[in-house]
mmCIF file of C-alpha atoms and ligand atoms in Angstrom:
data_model
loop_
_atom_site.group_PDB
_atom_site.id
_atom_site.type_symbol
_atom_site.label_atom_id
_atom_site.label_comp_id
_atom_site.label_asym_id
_atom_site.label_seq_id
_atom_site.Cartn_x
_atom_site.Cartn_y
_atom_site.Cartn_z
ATOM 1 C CA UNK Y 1 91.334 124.220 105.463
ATOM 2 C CA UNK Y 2 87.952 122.905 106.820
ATOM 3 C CA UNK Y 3 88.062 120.370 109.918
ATOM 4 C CA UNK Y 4 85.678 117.572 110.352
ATOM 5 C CA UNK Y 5 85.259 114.739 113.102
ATOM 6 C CA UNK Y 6 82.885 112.022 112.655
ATOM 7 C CA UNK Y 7 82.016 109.126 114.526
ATOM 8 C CA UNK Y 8 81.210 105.808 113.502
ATOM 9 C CA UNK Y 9 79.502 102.911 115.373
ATOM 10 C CA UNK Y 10 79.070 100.166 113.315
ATOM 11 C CA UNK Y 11 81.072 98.561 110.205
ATOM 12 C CA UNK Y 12 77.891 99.901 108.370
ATOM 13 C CA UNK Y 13 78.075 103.328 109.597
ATOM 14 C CA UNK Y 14 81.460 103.839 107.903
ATOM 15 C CA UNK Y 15 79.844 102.135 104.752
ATOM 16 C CA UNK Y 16 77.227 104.537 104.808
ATOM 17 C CA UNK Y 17 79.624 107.270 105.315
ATOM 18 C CA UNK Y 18 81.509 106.489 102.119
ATOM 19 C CA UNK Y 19 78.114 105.989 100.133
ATOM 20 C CA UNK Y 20 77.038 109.165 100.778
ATOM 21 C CA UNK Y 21 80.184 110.615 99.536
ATOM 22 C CA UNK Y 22 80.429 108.403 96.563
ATOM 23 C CA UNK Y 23 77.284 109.607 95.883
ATOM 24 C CA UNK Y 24 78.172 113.207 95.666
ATOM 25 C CA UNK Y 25 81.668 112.509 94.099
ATOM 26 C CA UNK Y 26 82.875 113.968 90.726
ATOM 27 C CA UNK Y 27 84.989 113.189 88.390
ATOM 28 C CA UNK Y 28 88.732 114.024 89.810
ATOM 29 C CA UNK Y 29 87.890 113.674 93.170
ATOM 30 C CA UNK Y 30 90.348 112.224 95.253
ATOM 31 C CA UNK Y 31 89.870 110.806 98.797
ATOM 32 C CA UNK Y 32 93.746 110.163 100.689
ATOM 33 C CA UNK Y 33 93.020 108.005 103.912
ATOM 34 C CA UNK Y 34 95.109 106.920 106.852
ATOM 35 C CA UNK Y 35 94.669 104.769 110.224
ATOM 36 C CA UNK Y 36 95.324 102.175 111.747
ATOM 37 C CA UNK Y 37 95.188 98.331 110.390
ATOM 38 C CA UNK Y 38 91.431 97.333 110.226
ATOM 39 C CA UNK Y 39 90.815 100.779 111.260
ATOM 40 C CA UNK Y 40 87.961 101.058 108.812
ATOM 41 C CA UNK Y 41 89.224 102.158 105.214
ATOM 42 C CA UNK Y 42 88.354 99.224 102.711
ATOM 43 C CA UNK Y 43 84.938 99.786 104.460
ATOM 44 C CA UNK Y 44 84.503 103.002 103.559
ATOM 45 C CA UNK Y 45 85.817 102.706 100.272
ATOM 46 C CA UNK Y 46 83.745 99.812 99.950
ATOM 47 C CA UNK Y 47 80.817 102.429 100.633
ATOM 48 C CA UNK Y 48 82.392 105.149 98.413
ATOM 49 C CA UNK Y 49 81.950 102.678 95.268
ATOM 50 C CA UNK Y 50 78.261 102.118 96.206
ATOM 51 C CA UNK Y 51 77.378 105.323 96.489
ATOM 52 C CA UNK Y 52 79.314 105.659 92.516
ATOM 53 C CA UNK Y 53 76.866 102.738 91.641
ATOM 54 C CA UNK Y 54 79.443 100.213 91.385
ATOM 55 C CA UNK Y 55 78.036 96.829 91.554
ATOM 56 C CA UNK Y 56 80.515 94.497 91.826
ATOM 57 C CA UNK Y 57 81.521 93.414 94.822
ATOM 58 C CA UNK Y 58 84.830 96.019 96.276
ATOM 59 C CA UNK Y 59 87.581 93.923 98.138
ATOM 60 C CA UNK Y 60 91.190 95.298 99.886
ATOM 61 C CA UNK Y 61 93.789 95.516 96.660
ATOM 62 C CA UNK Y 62 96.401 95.229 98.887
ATOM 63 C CA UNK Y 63 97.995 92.958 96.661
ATOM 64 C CA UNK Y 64 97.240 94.724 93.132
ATOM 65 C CA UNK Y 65 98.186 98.575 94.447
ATOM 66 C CA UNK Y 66 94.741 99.476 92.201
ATOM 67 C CA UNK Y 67 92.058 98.280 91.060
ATOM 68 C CA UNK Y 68 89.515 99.593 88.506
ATOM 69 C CA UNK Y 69 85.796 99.708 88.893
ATOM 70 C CA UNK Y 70 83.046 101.197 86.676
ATOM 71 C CA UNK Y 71 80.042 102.952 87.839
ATOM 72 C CA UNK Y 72 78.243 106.206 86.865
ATOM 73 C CA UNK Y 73 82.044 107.472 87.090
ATOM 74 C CA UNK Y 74 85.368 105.260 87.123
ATOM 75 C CA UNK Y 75 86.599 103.940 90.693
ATOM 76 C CA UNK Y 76 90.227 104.155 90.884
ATOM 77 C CA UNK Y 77 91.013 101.678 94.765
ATOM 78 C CA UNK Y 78 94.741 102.195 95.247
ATOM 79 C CA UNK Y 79 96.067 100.626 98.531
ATOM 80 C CA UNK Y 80 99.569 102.245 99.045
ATOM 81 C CA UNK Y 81 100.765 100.169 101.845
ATOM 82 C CA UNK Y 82 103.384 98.405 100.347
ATOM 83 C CA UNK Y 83 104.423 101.075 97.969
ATOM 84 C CA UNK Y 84 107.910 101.361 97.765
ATOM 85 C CA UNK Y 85 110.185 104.326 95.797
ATOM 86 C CA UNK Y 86 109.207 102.676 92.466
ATOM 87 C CA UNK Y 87 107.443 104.999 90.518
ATOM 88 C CA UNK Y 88 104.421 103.282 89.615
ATOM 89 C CA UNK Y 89 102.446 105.290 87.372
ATOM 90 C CA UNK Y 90 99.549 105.627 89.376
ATOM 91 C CA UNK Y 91 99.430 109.663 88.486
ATOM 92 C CA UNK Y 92 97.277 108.862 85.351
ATOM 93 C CA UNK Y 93 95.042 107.571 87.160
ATOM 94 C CA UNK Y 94 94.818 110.218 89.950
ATOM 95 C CA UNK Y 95 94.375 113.052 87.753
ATOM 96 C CA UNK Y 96 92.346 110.781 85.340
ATOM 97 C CA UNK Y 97 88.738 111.190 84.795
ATOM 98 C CA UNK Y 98 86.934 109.558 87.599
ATOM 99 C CA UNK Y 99 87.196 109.195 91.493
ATOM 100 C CA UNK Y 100 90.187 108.180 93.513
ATOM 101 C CA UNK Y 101 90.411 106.431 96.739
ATOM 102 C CA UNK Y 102 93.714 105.949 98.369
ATOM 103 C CA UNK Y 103 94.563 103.679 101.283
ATOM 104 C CA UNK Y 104 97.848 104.616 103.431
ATOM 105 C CA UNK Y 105 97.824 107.826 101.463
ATOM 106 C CA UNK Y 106 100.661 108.923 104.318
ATOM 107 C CA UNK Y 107 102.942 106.304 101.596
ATOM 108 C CA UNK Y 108 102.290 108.395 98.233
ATOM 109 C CA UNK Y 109 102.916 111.793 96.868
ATOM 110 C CA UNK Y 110 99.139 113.202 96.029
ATOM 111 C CA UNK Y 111 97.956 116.478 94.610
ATOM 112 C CA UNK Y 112 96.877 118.852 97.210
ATOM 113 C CA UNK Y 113 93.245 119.004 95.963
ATOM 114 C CA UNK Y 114 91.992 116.388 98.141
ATOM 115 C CA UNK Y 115 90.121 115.235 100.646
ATOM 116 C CA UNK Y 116 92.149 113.689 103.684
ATOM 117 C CA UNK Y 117 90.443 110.918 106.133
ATOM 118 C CA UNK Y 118 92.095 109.477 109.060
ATOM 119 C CA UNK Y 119 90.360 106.853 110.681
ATOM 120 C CA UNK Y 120 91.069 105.841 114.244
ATOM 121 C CA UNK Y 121 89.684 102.561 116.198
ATOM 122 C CA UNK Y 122 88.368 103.489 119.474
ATOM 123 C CA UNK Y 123 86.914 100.442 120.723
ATOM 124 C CA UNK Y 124 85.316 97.425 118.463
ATOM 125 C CA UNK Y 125 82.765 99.112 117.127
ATOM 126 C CA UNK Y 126 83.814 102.719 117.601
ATOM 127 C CA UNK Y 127 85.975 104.713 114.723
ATOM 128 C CA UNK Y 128 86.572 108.015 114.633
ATOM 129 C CA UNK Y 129 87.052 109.760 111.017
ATOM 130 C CA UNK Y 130 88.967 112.859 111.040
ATOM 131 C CA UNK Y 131 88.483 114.604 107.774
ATOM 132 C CA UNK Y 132 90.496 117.651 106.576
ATOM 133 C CA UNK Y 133 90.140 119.291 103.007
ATOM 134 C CA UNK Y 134 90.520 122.543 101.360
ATOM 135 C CA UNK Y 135 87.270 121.073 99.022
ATOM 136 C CA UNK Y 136 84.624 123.444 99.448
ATOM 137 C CA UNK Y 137 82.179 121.584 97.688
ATOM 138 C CA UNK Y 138 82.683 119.050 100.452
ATOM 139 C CA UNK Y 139 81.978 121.533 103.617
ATOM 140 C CA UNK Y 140 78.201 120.651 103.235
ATOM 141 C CA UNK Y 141 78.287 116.863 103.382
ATOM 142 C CA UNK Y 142 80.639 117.462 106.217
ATOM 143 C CA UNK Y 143 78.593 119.322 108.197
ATOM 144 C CA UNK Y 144 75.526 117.016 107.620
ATOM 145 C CA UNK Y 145 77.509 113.838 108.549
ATOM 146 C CA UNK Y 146 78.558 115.856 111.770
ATOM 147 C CA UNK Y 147 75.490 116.783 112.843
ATOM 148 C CA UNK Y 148 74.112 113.284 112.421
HETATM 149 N N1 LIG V 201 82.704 101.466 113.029
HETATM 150 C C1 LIG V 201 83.391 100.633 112.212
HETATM 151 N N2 LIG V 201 83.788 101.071 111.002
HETATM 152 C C2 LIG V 201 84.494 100.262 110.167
HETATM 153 N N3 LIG V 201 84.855 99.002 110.445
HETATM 154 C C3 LIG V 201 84.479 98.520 111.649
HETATM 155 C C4 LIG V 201 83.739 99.307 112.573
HETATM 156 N N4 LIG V 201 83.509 98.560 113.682
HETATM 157 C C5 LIG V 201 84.081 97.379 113.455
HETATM 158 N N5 LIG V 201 84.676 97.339 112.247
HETATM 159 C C6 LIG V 201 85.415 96.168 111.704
HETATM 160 O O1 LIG V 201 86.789 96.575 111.578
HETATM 161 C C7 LIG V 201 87.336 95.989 110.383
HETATM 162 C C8 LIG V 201 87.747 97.101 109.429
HETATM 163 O O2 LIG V 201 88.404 96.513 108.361
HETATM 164 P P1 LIG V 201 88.846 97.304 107.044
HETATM 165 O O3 LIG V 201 89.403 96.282 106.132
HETATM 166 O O4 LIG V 201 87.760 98.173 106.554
HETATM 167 O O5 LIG V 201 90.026 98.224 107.666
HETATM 168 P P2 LIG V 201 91.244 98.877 106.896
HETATM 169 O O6 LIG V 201 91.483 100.179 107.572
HETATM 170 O O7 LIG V 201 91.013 98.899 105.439
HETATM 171 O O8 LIG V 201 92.426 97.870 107.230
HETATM 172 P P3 LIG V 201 93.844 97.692 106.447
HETATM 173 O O9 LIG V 201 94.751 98.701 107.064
HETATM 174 O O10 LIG V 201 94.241 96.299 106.785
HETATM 175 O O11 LIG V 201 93.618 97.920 104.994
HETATM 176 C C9 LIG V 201 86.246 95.097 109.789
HETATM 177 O O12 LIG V 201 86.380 93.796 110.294
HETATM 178 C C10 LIG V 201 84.969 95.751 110.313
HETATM 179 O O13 LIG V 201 83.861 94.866 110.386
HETATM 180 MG MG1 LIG V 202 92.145 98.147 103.784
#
């Protein structure tokens, strides 16, 4: 299990953050984050999908549980916050063909192969990401966004 912590401070740092992961993504990835309310994870997801080369425009689903978006890969946006017991059938989707962001991860069951962000408000501007993940493929964006 690698550790990460990155800091963010701007709104468009965490965007950037998720485009340059987006744009190393494959298909089956699967990004599980957690955090506080407005801590910063519709922003980065937001980010993940540009980096993907989705062009439309990538809003909260917290009222859909998942949305579908299409760019070089799929773009699965689940927001799990109001997920109850209900088995929902979001597992085709997860181990589907294309990339998988999950908001309030904490509320599903997800495979282990992951990558895990928890995002934490410091001050207004300020987040901190703390990213674990047994992805090795990962370990070099990591370590680039760290030393940035
Ligand atoms: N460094 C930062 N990173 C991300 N967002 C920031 C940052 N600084 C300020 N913000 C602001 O914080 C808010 C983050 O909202 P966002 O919807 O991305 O959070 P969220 O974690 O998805 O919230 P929710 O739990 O309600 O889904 C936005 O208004 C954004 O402009
Ligand atoms: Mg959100």
């Amino acid at each position: 299990m690698s550790q990460y912590q990155l800091l963010s401070h701007s709104t468009e740092d965490t965007v950037d953050i998720g485009e340059r992961l987006g744009q190393s993504a494959a298909s089956g990835d699967l990004f599980a984050l957690d955090g506080d309310l407005g801590a910063g994870k519709t922003h980065f997801s937001k980010g993940l999908a540009k980096g993907l080369g989705v062009k439309e425009m990538v809003n909260s689903p917290t009222f859909t549980i998942l949305k579908v978006y299409n760019g070089r890969l799929h773009f699965y946006h689940i927001d799990a916050y109001r997920l109850g017991e209900e088995d929902v059938g979001l597992d085709e989707y997860i181990e589907g063909d294309g990339v998988t962001v999950v908001e309030w991860a904490n509320n599903m069951e997800l495979p282990e192969q992951r990558v895990n962000i928890t995002f934490k408000r410091i001050d207004e501007h300020v987040r901190a990401l703390y990213v674990d993940t047994k992805e090795r493929r990962y370990e070099q964006i990591f370590k680039e966004l760290t030393a940035q």
